[in-house]
Short mmCIF file of C-alpha atoms in Angstrom, two decimals:
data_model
loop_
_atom_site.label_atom_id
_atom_site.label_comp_id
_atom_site.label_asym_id
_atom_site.label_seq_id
_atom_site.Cartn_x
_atom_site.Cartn_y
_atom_site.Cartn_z
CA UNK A 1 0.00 0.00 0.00
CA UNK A 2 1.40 3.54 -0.98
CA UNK A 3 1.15 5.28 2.28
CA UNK A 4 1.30 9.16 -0.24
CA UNK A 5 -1.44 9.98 -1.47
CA UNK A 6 -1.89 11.76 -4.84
CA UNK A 7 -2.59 15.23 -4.77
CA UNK A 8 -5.22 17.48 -6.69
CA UNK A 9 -4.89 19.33 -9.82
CA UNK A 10 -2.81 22.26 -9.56
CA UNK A 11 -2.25 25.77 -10.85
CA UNK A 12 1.33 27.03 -11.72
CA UNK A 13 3.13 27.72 -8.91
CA UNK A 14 3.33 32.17 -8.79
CA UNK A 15 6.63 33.70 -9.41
CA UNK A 16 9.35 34.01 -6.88
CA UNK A 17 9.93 36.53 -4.66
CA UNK A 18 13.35 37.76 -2.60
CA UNK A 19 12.01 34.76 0.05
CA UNK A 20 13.56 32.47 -2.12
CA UNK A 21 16.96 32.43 -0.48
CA UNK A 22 14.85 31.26 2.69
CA UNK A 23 15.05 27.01 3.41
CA UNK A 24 12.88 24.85 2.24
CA UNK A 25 9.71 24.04 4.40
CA UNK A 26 9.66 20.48 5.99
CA UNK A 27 6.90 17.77 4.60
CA UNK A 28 4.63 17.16 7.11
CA UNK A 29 3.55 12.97 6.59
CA UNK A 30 -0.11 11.79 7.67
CA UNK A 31 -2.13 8.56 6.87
CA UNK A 32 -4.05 10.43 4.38
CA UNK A 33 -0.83 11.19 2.66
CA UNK A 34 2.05 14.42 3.00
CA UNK A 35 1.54 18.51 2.74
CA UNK A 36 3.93 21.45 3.53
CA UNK A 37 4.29 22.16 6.48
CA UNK A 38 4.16 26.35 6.11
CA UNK A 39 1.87 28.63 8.10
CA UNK A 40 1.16 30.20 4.77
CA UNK A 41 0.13 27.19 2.13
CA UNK A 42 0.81 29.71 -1.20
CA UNK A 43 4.22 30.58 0.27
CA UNK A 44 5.44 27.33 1.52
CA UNK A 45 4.57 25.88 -2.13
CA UNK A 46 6.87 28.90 -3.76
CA UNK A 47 9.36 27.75 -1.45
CA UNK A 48 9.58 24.09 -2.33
CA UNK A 49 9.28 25.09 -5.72
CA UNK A 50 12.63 26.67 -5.69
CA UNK A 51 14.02 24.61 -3.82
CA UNK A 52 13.21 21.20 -6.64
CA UNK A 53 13.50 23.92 -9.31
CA UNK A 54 9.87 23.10 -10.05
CA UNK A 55 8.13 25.30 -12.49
CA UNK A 56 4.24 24.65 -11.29
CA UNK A 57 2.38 22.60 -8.31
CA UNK A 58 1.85 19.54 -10.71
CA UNK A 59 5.65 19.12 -11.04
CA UNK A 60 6.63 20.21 -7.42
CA UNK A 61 4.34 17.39 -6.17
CA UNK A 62 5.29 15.21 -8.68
CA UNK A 63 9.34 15.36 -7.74
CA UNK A 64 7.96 15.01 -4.21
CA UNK A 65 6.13 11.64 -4.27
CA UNK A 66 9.29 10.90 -6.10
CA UNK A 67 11.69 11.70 -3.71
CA UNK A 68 9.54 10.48 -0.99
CA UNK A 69 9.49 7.06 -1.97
CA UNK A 70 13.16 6.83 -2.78
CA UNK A 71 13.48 8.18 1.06
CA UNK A 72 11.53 5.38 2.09
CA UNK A 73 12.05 2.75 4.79
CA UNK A 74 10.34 -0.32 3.78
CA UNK A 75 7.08 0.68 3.09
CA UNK A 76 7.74 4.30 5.00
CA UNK A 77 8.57 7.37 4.10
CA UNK A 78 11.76 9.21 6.31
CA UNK A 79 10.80 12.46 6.78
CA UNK A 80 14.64 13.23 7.91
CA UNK A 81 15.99 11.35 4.90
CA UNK A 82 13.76 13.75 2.89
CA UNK A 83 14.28 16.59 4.25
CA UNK A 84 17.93 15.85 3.80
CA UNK A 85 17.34 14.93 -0.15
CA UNK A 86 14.93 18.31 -0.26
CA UNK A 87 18.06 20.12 1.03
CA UNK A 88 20.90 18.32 -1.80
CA UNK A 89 18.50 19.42 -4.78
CA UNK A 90 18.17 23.05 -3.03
CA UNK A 91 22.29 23.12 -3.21
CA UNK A 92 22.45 22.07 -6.61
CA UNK A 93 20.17 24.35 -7.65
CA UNK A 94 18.39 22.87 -10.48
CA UNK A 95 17.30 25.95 -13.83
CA UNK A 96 14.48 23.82 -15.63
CA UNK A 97 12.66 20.81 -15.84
CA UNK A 98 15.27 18.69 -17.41
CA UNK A 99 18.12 19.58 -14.70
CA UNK A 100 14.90 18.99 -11.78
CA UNK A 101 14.52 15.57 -12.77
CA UNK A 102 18.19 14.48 -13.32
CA UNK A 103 19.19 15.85 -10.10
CA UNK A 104 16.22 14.24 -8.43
CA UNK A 105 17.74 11.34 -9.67
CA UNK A 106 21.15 12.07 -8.16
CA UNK A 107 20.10 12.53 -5.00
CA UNK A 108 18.58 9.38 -5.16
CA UNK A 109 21.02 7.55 -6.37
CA UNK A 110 23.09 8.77 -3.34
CA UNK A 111 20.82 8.07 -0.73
CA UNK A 112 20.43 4.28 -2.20
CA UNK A 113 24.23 4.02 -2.50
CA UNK A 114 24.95 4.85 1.39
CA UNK A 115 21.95 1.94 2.00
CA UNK A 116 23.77 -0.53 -0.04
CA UNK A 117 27.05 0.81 2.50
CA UNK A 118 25.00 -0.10 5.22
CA UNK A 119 23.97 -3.31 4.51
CA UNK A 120 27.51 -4.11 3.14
CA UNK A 121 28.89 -3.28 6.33
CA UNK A 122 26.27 -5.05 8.49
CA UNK A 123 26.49 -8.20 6.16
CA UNK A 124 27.16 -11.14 8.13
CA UNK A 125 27.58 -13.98 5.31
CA UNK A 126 29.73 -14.18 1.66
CA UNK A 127 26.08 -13.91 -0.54
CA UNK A 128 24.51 -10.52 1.36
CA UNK A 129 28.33 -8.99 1.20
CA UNK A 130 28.32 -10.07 -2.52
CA UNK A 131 25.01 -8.45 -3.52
CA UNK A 132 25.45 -5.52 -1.59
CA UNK A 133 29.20 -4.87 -2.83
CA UNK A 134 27.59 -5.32 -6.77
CA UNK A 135 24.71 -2.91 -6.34
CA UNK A 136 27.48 -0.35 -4.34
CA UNK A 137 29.72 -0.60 -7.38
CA UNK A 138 26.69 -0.13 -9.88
CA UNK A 139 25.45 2.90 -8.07
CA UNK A 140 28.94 4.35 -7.23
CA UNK A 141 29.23 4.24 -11.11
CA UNK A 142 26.22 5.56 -11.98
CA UNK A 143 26.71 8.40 -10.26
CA UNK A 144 29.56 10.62 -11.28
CA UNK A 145 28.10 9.71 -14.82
CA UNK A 146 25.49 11.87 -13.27
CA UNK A 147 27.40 14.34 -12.45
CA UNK A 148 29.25 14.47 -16.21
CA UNK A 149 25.43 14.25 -17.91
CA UNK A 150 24.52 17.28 -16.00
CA UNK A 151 27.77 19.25 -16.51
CA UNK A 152 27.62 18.44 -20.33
CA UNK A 153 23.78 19.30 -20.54
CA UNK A 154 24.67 23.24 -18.57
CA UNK A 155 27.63 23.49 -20.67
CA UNK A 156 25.51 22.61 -24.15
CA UNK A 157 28.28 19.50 -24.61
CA UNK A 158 30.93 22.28 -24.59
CA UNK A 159 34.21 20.45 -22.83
CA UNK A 160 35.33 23.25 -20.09
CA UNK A 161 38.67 24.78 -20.43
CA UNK A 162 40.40 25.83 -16.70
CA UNK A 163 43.65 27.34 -16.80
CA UNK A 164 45.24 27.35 -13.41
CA UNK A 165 48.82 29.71 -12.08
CA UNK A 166 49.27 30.77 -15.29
CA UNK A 167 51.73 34.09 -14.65
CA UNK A 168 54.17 35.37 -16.87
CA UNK A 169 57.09 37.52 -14.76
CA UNK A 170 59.35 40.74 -16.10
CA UNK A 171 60.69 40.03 -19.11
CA UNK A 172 59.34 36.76 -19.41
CA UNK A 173 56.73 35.59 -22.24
CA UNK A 174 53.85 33.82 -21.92
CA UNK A 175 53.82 30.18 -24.12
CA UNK A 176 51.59 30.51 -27.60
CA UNK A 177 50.88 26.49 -28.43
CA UNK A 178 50.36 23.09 -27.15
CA UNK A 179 51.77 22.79 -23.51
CA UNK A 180 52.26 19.33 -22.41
CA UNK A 181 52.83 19.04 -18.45
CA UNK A 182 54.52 15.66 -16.71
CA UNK A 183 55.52 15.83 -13.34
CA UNK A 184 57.13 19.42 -12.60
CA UNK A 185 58.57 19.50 -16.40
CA UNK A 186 56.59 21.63 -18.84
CA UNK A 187 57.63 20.99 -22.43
CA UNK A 188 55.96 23.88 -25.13
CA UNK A 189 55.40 22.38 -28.71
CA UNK A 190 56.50 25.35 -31.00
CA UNK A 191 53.73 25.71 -34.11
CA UNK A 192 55.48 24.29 -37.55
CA UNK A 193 55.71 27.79 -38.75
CA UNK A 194 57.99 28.87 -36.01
CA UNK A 195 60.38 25.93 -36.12
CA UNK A 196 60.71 26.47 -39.97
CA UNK A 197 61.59 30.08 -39.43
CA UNK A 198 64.41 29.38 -37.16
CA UNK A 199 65.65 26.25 -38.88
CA UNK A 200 66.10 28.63 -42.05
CA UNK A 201 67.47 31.26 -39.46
CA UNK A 202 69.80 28.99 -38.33
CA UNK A 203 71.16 27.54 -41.69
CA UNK A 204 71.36 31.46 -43.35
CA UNK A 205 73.67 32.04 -40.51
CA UNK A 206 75.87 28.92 -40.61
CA UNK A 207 76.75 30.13 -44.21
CA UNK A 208 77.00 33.74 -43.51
CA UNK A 209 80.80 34.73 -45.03
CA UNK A 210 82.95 35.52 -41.43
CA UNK A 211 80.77 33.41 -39.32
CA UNK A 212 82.80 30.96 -37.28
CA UNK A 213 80.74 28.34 -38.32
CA UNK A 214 81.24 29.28 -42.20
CA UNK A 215 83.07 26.55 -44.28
CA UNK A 216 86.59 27.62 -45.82
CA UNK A 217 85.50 28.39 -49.55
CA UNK A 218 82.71 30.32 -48.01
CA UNK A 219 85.47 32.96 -46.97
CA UNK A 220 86.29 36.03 -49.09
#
């Protein structure tokens, strides 16, 4: 039996206000189902809104039968575990309905990767260590692919470029080109137009007439 029951129809949720930097209201669970717990109803559904980056009531309560369920103990919802859940989707602030649902998913996937930790470390015999190391491992996996999908989707599939202690002193100049760092040795690949300049450079002055390099019948 689903101890949460389904809410009403819904209008969209009104637009946020400065009180959106306030927490989250709690979830208040009863046998008829679960409701905000907010002196003010309209204001404690703007709240959870932002919070699940929800853009109307139907999908608020939607991501929170969701994320009730995956908080659930057997057959009963945590209202801590929740909360907690409530409060990672909050922090990871969430822009549309796409992100909403895929971080929804993350937190879930995190709350039923500490489980499997749990019952890994409370396993007793080879078979429950077994299947609780396996769904760990699949989990663990699952989720800094996550983590990636989300980055990529923000990002439009642009790869990120970060550039770290770059600083170029008096006199110095900063490297133009392919830098290729191993261990504390940085090694600058030159473009092909550059080395061909000073190869020619080099090989104009190796047969300049009075340069010590210069062969004999070069001489005047």
């Amino acid at each position: 039996m689903n101890p949460i029951a389904e809410p009403e129809p819904t209008t969209p949720v009104a637009a946020t206000c400065p009180t959106s930097t306030a927490p989250p209201p709690r979830i208040k669970f009863s046998p008829e189902g679960f409701s905000i717990d907010h002196p003010d109803p309209e204001l404690g559904d703007r709240l959870m809104a932002d919070a699940l980056g929800a853009v109307d009531r139907d999908a608020m309560h939607g991501l929170l039968r969701q994320l009730a369920r995956a908080s659930s103990k057997g057959q009963k919802p945590d209202a801590n575990n929740l909360a907690f859940m409530i409060s990672m989707v909050r922090s990871i602030r969430p822009r549309d309905s796409i992100e909403a649902m895929l971080v929804a998913q993350m937190v879930s996937v995190h709350v039923l990767a500490m489980r499997c930790a749990y019952h890994l470390a409370g396993a007793e015999d080879i078979a429950r260590q077994d299947s609780a190391a396996r769904a760990l491992g699949r989990l663990a996996r699952t989720f800094p692919a996550q983590i990636d999908a989300l980055s990529r989707y923000r990002t439009n599939g642009e790869p990120a470029v970060t550039v770290q202690n770059v600083s170029v002193q008096d006199g110095g100049k900063a490297i133009v080109g392919n830098v290729t760092q191993h261990a504390n040795v940085i090694i600058a690949e030159q473009p092909r137009t550059d080395r061909v300049k000073k190869g020619k450079a080099k090989h104009a002055r190796a047969r300049w007439p009075g340069h010590a390099d210069a062969k004999p019948e070069d001489q005047p």
